[in-house]
Structure formats: C-alpha cells, structure tokens
PDB file of C-alpha atoms in Angstrom:
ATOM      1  CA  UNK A   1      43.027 115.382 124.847  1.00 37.00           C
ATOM      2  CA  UNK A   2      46.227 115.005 124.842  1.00 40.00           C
ATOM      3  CA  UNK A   3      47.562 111.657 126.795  1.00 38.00           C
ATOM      4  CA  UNK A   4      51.364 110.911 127.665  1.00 40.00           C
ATOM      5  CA  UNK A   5      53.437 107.671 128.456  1.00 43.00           C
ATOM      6  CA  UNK A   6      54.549 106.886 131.466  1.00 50.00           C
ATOM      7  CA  UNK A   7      58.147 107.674 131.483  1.00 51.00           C
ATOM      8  CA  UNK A   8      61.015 105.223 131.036  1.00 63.00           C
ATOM      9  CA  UNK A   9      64.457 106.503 132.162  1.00 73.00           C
ATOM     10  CA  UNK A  10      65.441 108.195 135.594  1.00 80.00           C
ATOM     11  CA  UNK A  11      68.171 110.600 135.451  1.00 82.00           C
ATOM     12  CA  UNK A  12      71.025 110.521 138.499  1.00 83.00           C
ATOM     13  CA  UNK A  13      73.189 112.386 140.379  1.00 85.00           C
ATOM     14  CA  UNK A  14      76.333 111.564 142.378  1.00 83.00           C
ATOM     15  CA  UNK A  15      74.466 112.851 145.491  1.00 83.00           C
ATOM     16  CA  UNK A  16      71.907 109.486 144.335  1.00 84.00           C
ATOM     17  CA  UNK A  17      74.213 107.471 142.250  1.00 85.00           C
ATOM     18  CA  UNK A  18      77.502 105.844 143.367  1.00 88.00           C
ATOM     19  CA  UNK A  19      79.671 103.359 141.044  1.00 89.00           C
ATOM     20  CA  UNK A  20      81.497 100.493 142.747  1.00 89.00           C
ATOM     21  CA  UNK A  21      83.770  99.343 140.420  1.00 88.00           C
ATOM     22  CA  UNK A  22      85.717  96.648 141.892  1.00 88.00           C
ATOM     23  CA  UNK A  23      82.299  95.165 142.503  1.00 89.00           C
ATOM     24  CA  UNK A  24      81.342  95.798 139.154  1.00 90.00           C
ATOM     25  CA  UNK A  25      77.388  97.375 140.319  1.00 91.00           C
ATOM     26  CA  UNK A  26      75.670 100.840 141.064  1.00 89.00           C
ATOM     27  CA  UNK A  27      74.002 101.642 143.986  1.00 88.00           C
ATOM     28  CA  UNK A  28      71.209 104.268 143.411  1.00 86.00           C
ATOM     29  CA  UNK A  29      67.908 105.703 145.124  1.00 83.00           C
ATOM     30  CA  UNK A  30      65.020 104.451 144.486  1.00 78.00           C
ATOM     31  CA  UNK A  31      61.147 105.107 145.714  1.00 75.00           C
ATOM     32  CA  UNK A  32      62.055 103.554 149.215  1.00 77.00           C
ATOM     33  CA  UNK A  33      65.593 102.106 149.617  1.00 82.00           C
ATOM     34  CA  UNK A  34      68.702 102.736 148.482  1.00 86.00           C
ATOM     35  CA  UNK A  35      69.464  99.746 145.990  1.00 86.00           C
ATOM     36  CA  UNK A  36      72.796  98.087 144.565  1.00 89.00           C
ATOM     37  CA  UNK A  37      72.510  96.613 141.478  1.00 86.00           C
ATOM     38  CA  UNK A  38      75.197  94.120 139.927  1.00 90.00           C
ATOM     39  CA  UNK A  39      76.316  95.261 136.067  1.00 90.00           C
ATOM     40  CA  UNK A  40      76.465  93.023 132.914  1.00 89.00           C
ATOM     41  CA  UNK A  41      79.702  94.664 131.693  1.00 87.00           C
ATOM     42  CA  UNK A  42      81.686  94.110 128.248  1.00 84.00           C
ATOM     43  CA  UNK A  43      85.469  95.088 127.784  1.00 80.00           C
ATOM     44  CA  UNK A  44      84.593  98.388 126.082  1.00 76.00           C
ATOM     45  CA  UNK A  45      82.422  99.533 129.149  1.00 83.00           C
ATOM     46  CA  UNK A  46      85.395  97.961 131.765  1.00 85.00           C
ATOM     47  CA  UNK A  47      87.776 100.049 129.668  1.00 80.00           C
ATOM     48  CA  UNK A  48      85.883 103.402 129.949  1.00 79.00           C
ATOM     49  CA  UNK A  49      84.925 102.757 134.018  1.00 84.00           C
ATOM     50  CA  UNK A  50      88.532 102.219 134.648  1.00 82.00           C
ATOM     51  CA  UNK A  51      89.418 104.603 137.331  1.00 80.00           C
ATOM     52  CA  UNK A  52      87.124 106.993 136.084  1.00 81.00           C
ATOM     53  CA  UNK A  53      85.024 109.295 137.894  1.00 83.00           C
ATOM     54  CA  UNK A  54      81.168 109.036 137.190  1.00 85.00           C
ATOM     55  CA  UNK A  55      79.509 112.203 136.862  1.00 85.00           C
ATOM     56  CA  UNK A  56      75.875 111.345 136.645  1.00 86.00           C
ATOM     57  CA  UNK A  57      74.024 108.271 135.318  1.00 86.00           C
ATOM     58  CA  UNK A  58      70.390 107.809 133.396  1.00 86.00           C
ATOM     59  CA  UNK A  59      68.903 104.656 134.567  1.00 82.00           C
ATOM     60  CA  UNK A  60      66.017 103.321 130.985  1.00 84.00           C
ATOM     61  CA  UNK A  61      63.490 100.509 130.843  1.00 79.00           C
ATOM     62  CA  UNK A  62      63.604  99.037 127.246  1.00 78.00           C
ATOM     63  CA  UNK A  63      61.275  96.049 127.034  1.00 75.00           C
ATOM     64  CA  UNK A  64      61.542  93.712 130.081  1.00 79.00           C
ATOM     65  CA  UNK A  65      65.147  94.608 130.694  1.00 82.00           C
ATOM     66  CA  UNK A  66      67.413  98.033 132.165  1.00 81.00           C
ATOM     67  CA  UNK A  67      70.203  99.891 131.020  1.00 84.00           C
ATOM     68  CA  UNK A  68      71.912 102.140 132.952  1.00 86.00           C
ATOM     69  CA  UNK A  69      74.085 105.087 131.054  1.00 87.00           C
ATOM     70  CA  UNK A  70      76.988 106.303 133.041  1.00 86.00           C
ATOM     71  CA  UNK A  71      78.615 109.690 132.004  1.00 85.00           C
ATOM     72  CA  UNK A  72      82.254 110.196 133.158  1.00 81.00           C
ATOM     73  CA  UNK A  73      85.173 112.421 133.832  1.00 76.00           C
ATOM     74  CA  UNK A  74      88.395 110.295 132.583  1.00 68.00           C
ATOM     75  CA  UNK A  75      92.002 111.072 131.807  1.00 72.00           C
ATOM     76  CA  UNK A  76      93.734 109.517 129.436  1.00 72.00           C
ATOM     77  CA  UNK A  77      97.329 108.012 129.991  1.00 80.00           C
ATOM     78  CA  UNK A  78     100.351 110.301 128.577  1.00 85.00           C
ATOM     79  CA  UNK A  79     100.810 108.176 125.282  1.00 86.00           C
ATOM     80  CA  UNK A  80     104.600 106.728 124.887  1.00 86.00           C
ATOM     81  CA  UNK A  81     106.804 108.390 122.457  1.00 88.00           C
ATOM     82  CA  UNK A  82     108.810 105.595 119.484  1.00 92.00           C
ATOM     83  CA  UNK A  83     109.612 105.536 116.453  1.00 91.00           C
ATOM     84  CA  UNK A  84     108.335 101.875 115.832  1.00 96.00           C
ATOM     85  CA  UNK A  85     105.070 101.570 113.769  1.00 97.00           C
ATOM     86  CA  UNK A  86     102.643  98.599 113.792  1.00 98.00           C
ATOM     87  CA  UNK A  87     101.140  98.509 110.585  1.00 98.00           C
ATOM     88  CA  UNK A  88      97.472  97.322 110.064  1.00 97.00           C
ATOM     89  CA  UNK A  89      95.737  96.560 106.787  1.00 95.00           C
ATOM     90  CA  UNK A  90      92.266  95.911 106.676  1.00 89.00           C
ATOM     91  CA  UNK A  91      91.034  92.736 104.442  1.00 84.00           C
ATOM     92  CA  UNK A  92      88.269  90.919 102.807  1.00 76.00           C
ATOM     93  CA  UNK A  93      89.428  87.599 103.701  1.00 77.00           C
ATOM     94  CA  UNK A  94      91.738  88.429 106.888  1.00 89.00           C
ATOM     95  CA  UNK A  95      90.169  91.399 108.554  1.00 92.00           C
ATOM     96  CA  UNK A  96      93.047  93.052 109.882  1.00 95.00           C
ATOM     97  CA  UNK A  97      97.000  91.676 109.215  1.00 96.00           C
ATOM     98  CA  UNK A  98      99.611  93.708 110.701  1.00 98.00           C
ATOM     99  CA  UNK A  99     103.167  94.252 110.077  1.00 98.00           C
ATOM    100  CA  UNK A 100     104.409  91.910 112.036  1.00 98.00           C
ATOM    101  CA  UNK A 101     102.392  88.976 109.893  1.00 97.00           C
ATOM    102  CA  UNK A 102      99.788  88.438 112.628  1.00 97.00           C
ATOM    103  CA  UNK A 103      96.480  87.758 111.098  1.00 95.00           C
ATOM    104  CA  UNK A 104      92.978  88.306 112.418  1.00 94.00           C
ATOM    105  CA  UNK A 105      89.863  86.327 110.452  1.00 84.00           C
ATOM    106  CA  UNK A 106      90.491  83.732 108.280  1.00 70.00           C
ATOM    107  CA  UNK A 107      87.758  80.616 107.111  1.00 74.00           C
ATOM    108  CA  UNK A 108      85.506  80.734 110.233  1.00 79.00           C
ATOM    109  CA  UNK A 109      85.037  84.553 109.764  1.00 80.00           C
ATOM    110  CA  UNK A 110      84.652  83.835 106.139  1.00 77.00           C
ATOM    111  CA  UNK A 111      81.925  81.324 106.724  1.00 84.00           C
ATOM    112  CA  UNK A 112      79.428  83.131 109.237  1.00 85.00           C
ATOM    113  CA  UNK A 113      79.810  86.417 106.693  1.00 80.00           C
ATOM    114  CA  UNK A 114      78.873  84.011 103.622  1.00 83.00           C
ATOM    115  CA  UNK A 115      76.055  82.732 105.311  1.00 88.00           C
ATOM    116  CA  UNK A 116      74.460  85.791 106.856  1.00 86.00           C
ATOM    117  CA  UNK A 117      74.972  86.920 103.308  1.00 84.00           C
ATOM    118  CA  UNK A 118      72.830  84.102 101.857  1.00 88.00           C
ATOM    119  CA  UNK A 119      70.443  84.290 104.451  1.00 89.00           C
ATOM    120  CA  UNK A 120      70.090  88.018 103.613  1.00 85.00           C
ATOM    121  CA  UNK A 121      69.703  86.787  99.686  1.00 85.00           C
ATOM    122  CA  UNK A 122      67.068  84.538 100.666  1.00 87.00           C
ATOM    123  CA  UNK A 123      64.492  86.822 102.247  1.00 87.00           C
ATOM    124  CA  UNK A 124      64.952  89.279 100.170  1.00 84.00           C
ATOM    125  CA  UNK A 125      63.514  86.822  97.536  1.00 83.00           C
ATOM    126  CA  UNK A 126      61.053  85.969  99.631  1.00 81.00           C
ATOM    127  CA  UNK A 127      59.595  89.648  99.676  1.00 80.00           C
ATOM    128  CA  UNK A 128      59.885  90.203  96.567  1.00 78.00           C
ATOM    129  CA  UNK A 129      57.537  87.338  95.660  1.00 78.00           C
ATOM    130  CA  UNK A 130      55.149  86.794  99.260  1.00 76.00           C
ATOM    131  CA  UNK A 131      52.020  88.016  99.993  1.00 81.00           C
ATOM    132  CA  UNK A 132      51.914  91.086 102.289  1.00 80.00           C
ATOM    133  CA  UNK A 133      51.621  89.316 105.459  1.00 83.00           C
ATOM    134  CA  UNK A 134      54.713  87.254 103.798  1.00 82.00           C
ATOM    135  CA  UNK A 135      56.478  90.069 103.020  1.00 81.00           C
ATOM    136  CA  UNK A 136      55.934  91.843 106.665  1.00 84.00           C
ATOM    137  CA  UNK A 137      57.584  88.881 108.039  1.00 86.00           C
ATOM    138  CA  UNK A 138      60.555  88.816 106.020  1.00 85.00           C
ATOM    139  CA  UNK A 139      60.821  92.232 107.112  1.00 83.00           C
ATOM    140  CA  UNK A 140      60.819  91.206 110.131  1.00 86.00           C
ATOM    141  CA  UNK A 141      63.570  88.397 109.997  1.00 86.00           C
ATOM    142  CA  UNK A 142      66.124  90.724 108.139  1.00 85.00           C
ATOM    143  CA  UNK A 143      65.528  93.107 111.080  1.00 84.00           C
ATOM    144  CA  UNK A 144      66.840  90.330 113.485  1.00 85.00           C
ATOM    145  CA  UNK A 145      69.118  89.054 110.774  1.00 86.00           C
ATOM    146  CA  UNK A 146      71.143  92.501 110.591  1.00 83.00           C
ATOM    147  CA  UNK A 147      71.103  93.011 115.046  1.00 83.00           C
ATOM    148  CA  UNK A 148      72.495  89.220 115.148  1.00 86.00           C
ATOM    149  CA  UNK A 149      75.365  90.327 112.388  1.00 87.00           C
ATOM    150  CA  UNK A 150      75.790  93.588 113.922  1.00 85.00           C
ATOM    151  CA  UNK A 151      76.184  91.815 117.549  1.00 86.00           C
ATOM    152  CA  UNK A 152      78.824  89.235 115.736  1.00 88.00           C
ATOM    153  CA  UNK A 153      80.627  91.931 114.074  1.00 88.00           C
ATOM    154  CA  UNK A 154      80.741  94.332 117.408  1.00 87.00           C
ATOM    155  CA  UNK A 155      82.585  91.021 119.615  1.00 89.00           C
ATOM    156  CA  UNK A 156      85.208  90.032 116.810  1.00 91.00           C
ATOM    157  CA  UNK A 157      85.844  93.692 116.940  1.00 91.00           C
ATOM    158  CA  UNK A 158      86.816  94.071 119.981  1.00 90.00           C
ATOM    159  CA  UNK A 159      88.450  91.376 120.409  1.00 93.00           C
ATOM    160  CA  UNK A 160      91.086  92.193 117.382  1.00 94.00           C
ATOM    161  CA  UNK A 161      91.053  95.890 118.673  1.00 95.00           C
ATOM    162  CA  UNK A 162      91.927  94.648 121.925  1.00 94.00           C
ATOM    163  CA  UNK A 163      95.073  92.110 120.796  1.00 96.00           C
ATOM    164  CA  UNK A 164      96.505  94.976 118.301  1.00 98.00           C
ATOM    165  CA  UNK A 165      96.675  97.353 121.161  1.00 97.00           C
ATOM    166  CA  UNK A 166      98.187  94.878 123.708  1.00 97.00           C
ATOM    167  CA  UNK A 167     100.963  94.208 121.093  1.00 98.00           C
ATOM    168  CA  UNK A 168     101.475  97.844 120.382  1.00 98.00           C
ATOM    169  CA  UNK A 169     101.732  98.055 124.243  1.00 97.00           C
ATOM    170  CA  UNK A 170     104.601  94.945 124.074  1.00 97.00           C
ATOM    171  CA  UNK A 171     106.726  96.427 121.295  1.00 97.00           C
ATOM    172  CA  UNK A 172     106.405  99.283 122.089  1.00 97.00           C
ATOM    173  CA  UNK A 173     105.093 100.833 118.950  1.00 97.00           C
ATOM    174  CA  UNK A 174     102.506 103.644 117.608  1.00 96.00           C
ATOM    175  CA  UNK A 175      99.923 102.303 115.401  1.00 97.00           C
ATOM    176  CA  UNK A 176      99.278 103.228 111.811  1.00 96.00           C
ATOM    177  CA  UNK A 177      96.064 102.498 110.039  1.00 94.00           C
ATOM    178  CA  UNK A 178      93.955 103.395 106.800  1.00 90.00           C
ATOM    179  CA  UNK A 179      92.314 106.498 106.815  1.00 87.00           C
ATOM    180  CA  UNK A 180      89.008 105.175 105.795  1.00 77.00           C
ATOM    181  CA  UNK A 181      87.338 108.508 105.190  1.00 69.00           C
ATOM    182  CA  UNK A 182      85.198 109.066 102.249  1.00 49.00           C
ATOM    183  CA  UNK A 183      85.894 105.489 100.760  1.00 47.00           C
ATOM    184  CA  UNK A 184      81.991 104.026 100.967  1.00 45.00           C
ATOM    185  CA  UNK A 185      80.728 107.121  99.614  1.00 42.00           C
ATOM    186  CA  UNK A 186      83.213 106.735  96.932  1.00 41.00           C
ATOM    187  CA  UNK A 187      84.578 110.362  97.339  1.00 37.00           C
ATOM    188  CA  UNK A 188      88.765 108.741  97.716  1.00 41.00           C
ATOM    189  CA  UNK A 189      88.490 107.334  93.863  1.00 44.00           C
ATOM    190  CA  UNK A 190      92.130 106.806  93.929  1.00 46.00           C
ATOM    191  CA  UNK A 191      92.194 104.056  96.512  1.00 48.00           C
ATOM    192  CA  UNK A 192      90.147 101.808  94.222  1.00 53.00           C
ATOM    193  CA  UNK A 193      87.459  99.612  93.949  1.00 51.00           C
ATOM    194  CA  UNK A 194      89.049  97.081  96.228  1.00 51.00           C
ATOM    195  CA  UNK A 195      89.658  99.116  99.073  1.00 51.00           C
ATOM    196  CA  UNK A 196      85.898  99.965  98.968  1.00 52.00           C
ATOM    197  CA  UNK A 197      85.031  96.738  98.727  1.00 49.00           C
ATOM    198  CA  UNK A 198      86.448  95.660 102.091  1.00 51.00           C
ATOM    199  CA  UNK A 199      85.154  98.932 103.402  1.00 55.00           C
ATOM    200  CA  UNK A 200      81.681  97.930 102.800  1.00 59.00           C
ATOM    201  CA  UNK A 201      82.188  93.795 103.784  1.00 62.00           C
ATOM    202  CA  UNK A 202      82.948  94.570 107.388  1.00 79.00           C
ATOM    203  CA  UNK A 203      81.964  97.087 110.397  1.00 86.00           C
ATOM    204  CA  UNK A 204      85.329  98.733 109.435  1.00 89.00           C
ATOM    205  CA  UNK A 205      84.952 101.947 110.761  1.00 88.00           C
ATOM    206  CA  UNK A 206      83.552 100.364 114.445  1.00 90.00           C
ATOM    207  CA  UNK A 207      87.002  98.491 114.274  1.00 92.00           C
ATOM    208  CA  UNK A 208      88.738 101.683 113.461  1.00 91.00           C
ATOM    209  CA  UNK A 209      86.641 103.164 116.498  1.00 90.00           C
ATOM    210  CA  UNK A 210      87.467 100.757 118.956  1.00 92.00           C
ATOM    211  CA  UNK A 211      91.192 100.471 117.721  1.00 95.00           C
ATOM    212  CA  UNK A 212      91.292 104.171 119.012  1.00 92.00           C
ATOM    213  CA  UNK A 213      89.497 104.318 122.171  1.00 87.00           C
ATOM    214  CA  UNK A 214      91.237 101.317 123.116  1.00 92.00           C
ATOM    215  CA  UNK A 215      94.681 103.164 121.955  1.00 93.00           C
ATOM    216  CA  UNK A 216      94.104 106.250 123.743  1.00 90.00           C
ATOM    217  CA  UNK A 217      93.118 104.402 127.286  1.00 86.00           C
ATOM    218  CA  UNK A 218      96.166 102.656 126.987  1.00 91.00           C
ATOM    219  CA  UNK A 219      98.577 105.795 125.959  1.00 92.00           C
ATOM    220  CA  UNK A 220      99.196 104.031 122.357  1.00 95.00           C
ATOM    221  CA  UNK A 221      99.428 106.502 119.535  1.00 94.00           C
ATOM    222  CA  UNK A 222      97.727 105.608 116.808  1.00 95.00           C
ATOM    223  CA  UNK A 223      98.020 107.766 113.416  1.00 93.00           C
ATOM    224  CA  UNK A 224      96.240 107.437 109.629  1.00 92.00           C
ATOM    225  CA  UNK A 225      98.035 107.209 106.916  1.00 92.00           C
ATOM    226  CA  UNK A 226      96.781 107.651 102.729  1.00 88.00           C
ATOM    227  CA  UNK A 227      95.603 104.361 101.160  1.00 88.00           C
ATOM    228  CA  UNK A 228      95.963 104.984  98.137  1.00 87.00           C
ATOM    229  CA  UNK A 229      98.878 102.490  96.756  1.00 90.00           C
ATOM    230  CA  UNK A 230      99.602 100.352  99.719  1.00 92.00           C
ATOM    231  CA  UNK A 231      98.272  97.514  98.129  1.00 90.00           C
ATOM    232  CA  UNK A 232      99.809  97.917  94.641  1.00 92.00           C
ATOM    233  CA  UNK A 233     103.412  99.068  96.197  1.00 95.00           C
ATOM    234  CA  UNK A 234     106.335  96.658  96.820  1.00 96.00           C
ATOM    235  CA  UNK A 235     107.305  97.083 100.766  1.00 96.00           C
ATOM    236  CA  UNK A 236     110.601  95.500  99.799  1.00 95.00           C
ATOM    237  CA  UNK A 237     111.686  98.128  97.131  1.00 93.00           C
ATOM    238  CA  UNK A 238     109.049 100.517  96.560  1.00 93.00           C
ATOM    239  CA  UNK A 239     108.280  99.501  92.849  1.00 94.00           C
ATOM    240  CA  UNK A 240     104.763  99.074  91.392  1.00 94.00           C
ATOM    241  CA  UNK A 241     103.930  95.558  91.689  1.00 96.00           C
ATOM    242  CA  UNK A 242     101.090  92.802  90.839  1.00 95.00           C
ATOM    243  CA  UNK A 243      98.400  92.141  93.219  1.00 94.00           C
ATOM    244  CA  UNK A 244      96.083  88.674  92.272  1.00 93.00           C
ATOM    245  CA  UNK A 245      93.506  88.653  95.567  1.00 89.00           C
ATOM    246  CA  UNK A 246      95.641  87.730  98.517  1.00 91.00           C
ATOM    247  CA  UNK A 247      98.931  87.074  96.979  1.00 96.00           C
ATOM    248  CA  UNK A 248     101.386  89.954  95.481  1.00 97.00           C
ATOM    249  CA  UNK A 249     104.478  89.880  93.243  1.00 97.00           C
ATOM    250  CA  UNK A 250     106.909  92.151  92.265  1.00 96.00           C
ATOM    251  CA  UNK A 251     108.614  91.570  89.123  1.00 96.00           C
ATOM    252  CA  UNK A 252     111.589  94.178  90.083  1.00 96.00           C
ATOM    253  CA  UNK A 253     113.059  92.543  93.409  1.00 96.00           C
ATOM    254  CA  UNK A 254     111.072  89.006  92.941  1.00 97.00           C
ATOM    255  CA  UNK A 255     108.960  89.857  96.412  1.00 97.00           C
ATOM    256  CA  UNK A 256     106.058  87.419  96.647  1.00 97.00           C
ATOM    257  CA  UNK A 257     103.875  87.187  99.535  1.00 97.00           C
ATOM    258  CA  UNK A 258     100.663  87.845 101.372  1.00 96.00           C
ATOM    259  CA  UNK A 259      99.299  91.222  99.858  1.00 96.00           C
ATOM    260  CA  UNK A 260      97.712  92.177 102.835  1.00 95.00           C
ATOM    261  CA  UNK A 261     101.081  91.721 104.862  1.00 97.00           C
ATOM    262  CA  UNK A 262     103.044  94.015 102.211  1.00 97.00           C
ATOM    263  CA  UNK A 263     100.290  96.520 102.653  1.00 96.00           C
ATOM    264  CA  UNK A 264     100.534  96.222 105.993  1.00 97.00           C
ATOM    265  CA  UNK A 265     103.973  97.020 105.528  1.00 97.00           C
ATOM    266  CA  UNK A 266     103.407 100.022 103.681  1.00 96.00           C
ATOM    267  CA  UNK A 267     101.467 101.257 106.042  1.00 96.00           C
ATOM    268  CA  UNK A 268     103.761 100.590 108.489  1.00 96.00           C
ATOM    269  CA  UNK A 269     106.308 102.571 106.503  1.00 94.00           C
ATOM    270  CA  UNK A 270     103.664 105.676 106.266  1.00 93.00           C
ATOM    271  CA  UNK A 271     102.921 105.525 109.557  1.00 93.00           C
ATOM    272  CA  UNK A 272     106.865 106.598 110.361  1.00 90.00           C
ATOM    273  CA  UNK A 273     106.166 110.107 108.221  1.00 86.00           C
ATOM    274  CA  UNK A 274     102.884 111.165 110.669  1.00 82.00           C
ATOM    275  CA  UNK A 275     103.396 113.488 112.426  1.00 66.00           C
ATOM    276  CA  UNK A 276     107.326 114.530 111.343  1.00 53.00           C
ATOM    277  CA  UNK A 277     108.664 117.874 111.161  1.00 43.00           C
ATOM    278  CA  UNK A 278     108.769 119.145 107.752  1.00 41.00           C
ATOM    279  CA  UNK A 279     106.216 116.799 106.520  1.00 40.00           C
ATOM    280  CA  UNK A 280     103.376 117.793 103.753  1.00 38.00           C
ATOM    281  CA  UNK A 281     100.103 118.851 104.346  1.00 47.00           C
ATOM    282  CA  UNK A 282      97.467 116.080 104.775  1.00 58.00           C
ATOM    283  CA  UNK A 283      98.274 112.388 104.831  1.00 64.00           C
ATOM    284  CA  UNK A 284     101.244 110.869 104.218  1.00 64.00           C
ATOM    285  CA  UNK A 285     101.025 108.719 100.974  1.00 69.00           C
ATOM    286  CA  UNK A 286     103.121 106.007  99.249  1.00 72.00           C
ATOM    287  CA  UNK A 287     103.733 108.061  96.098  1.00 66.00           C
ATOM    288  CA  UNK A 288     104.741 111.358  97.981  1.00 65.00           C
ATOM    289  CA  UNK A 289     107.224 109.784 100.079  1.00 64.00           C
ATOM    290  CA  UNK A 290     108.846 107.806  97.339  1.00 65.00           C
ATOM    291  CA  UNK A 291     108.552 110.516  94.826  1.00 60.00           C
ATOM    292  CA  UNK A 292     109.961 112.890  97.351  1.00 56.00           C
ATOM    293  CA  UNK A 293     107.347 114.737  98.196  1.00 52.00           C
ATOM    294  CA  UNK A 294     107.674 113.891 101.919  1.00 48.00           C
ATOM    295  CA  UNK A 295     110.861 115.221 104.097  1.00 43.00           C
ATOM    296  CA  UNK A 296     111.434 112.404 105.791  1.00 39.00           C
ATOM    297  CA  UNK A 297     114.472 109.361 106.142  1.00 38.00           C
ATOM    298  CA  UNK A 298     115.102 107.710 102.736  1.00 36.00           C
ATOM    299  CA  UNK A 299     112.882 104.542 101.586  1.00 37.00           C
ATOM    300  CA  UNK A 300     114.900 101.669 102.518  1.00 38.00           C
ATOM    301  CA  UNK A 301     113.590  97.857 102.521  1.00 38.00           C
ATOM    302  CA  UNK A 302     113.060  96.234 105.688  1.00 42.00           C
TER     303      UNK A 302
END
C-alpha cells in the first residue's frame, strides 16, 4: 500500500492571487473566504516587488510557519552610461573597501567570524571523541551553528550591497568587482593563495549576487574585472610592489597604504577597460593593460 502526505504548498493564479504592495500583503482564495495576509518582507524581496507585476504565487507550510513564493514579470531600469568606476576589493579583515576608501567590516565583523569559528572547532572535537548519542547532538548544534552564520552573513550582505549601490547611484559611477570564478575550486592559480583565502572566509559570491541584483534594479552597471595582480600592483605607478597583510608599499614611487584600498584602486582602473572598443578577449587584467596588451587610454596615477 502505498500511502501519501498530505500536501503542503498551494499554487496561485492572478485570477486567485492579488499583491498589494503599498500595503505590503497578498490577498488570496482560500476554502471559504477570500483572505489578506500581511508580509514579513526584507530589502531583497522589497527590491524585486517594486513595481513589478506578479504572475502567479505558491503559497508552503514549513513547520508551524508559511511562505509564500511570488513569481514576477519586472523590467529593469535603462542603466546610466559614465566613465567613472567604483572599485571594490573584497577582504579578510574589511569585507569590501572601495575606491573611494570607504570600508565595510572591521573588529565587530572580525569578532562574530572568530567566534563562530571556535564554536565550529569545539564541536567538532566533541564528535570526534562523544558517544553516539554525543556525537548526534553535536551534529545537531553545527547544523544550527552554520543557519545562524549563514543568516548573519546574508544581513551584513545586504546591507554593504545596498550602500555600494546607493553610492554608485550618487557619483554616478559603474561598478567594477573581482571576478570570483573558479577561485575556491582553485582552477584561477594565478590569483593566489590569498585571494582564495578571502574567497572561502566570507559568503563572497552571495555578496557578489546581491551587489548585482541590487545594480541592475537600480540601472547601475556593474562589470568584472581579472584578479590576478591587483593586490601586488602599485595603483599610483603601476610597479610591482610589497604587500604585508593589510598594509602595501612600493619601493618605486614610496606609495604606502591600505592594500585593500590600492586594490581597490586597481580594480577601479580595470574596471575603465570593460567593455571598450578594441579591448582583448576575456577580462581585463593588470598585466595586459600595463604591458599593452589592452587598447585602451594610457596608465596614469590618480
């Protein structure tokens, strides 16, 4: 005999499904009535409802609580045409510093990541040496351990997302970013151990994610450039310079500063070759535009 669960999800049409967005709630059909129900909304679903035009909606039961999934028709804004790039590096202690110096992280960040680490450390342990009920429980805690990380991770990336794209909006500027494909598998050797490093200490590629949604609803180009030698390139002069964690020095023009800024900076600089007539194939890089690779407006320091 074959039995089957009772089933926990509803699928809607706009003949039985209505958004009210200015209200911020649904009204669908139920059994008996017609019900409108108020939404618990975050700046990513806001974003994404925003004069959009729902096209049908799956109403699920998950536990005690229900989730609604609303499918839409959206057009993005014509993006704005400049020449000015807003650089963004991505960082183990700062995640993100931009070209303009502004700097998203710092100690607090630094802190919760430590200690989830340590927590992580800690169980692990734990299983390694507990009984089987023991172990089953640790299980258990690094299974709530990652969501609570994973929830932390998701709201600090939005909110940078959401403050790079306002001041791209302000400049007005296109954004430029690492192309961060291939660097946990290790397949991009060339941008070095570093640079995977900080790929695997933070939900990177979610920032990267929301850094383009975000973009595109608010008609912000945003382009990826190589990063291969942003970090080890002098933004002032373009000579190979000395990177010791979050300072760099070059010992040509006597540049010292924040190495995230100066690869920020380079990035900034690469971001100005996307997308150019008479450019190479793939991504721009630091060494093909300063070895001349690139057809584009000679290096000069900013």
């Amino acid at each position: 005999m074959i039995s089957f669960s009772k089933p926990s999800s509803i699928d809607y049409d706009t003949r039985i499904f209505a958004l009210r967005e200015k209200d911020e709630e649904v009204s669908v059909t139920l059994l008996r009535s017609r019900q409108r129900i108020k939404l618990v909304l975050g700046d990513y679903q806001r974003t994404r409802l925003k004069d959009s035009k729902p096209t049908s909606a799956t109403l699920c039961k998950k536990g005690s609580e229900y989730y609604i999934n609303i499918q839409v028709k959206s057009e993005a804004p014509e993006q704005i045409h400049v020449d000015t790039v807003l650089g963004v590096d991505l960082g183990i202690t700062d995640i993100a510093v931009t070209s303009e110096g502004q700097k998203f992280g710092g100690k607090t960040i630094k802190l919760i990541k430590n200690h989830y680490a340590s927590m992580r450390a800690v169980l692990q342990q734990k299983a390694v040496k507990g009984t089987r009920s023991s172990r089953r429980r640790c299980r258990e805690l690094q299974q709530r351990l990652s969501g609570k990380e994973a929830r932390y991770q998701r709201q600090i990336n939005h909110e940078i997302s959401k403050a790079i794209v306002t001041r791209a909006q302000e400049i007005p500027a296109k954004i430029a970013l690492e192309d961060l494909t291939g660097i946990r598998e290790g397949v991009n050797q060339k941008a070095g151990k570093n640079h995977r490093r900080k790929v695997n200490g933070w939900a990177f590629y979610q920032l990267k994610e929301f850094l383009g949604y975000k973009a595109l609803a608010a008609g912000v180009p945003l382009v990826l450039v190589d990063p291969a030698y942003t970090s080890q390139t002098c933004h002032q002069c373009g000579e190979h310079g000395i990177r010791n964690g979050k300072s760099f020095k070059c010992p040509v023009c006597g540049w010292s500063g924040d190495a995230d800024f100066n690869g920020a900076k380079n990035i900034a600089f690469l971001g100005r070759y996307v997308d150019r007539p008479g450019g190479s194939e793939g991504l721009p890089s630091i060494k093909a535009v300063l070895s001349g690779l690139l057809k584009a407006p000679v290096f000069r320091p900013e």
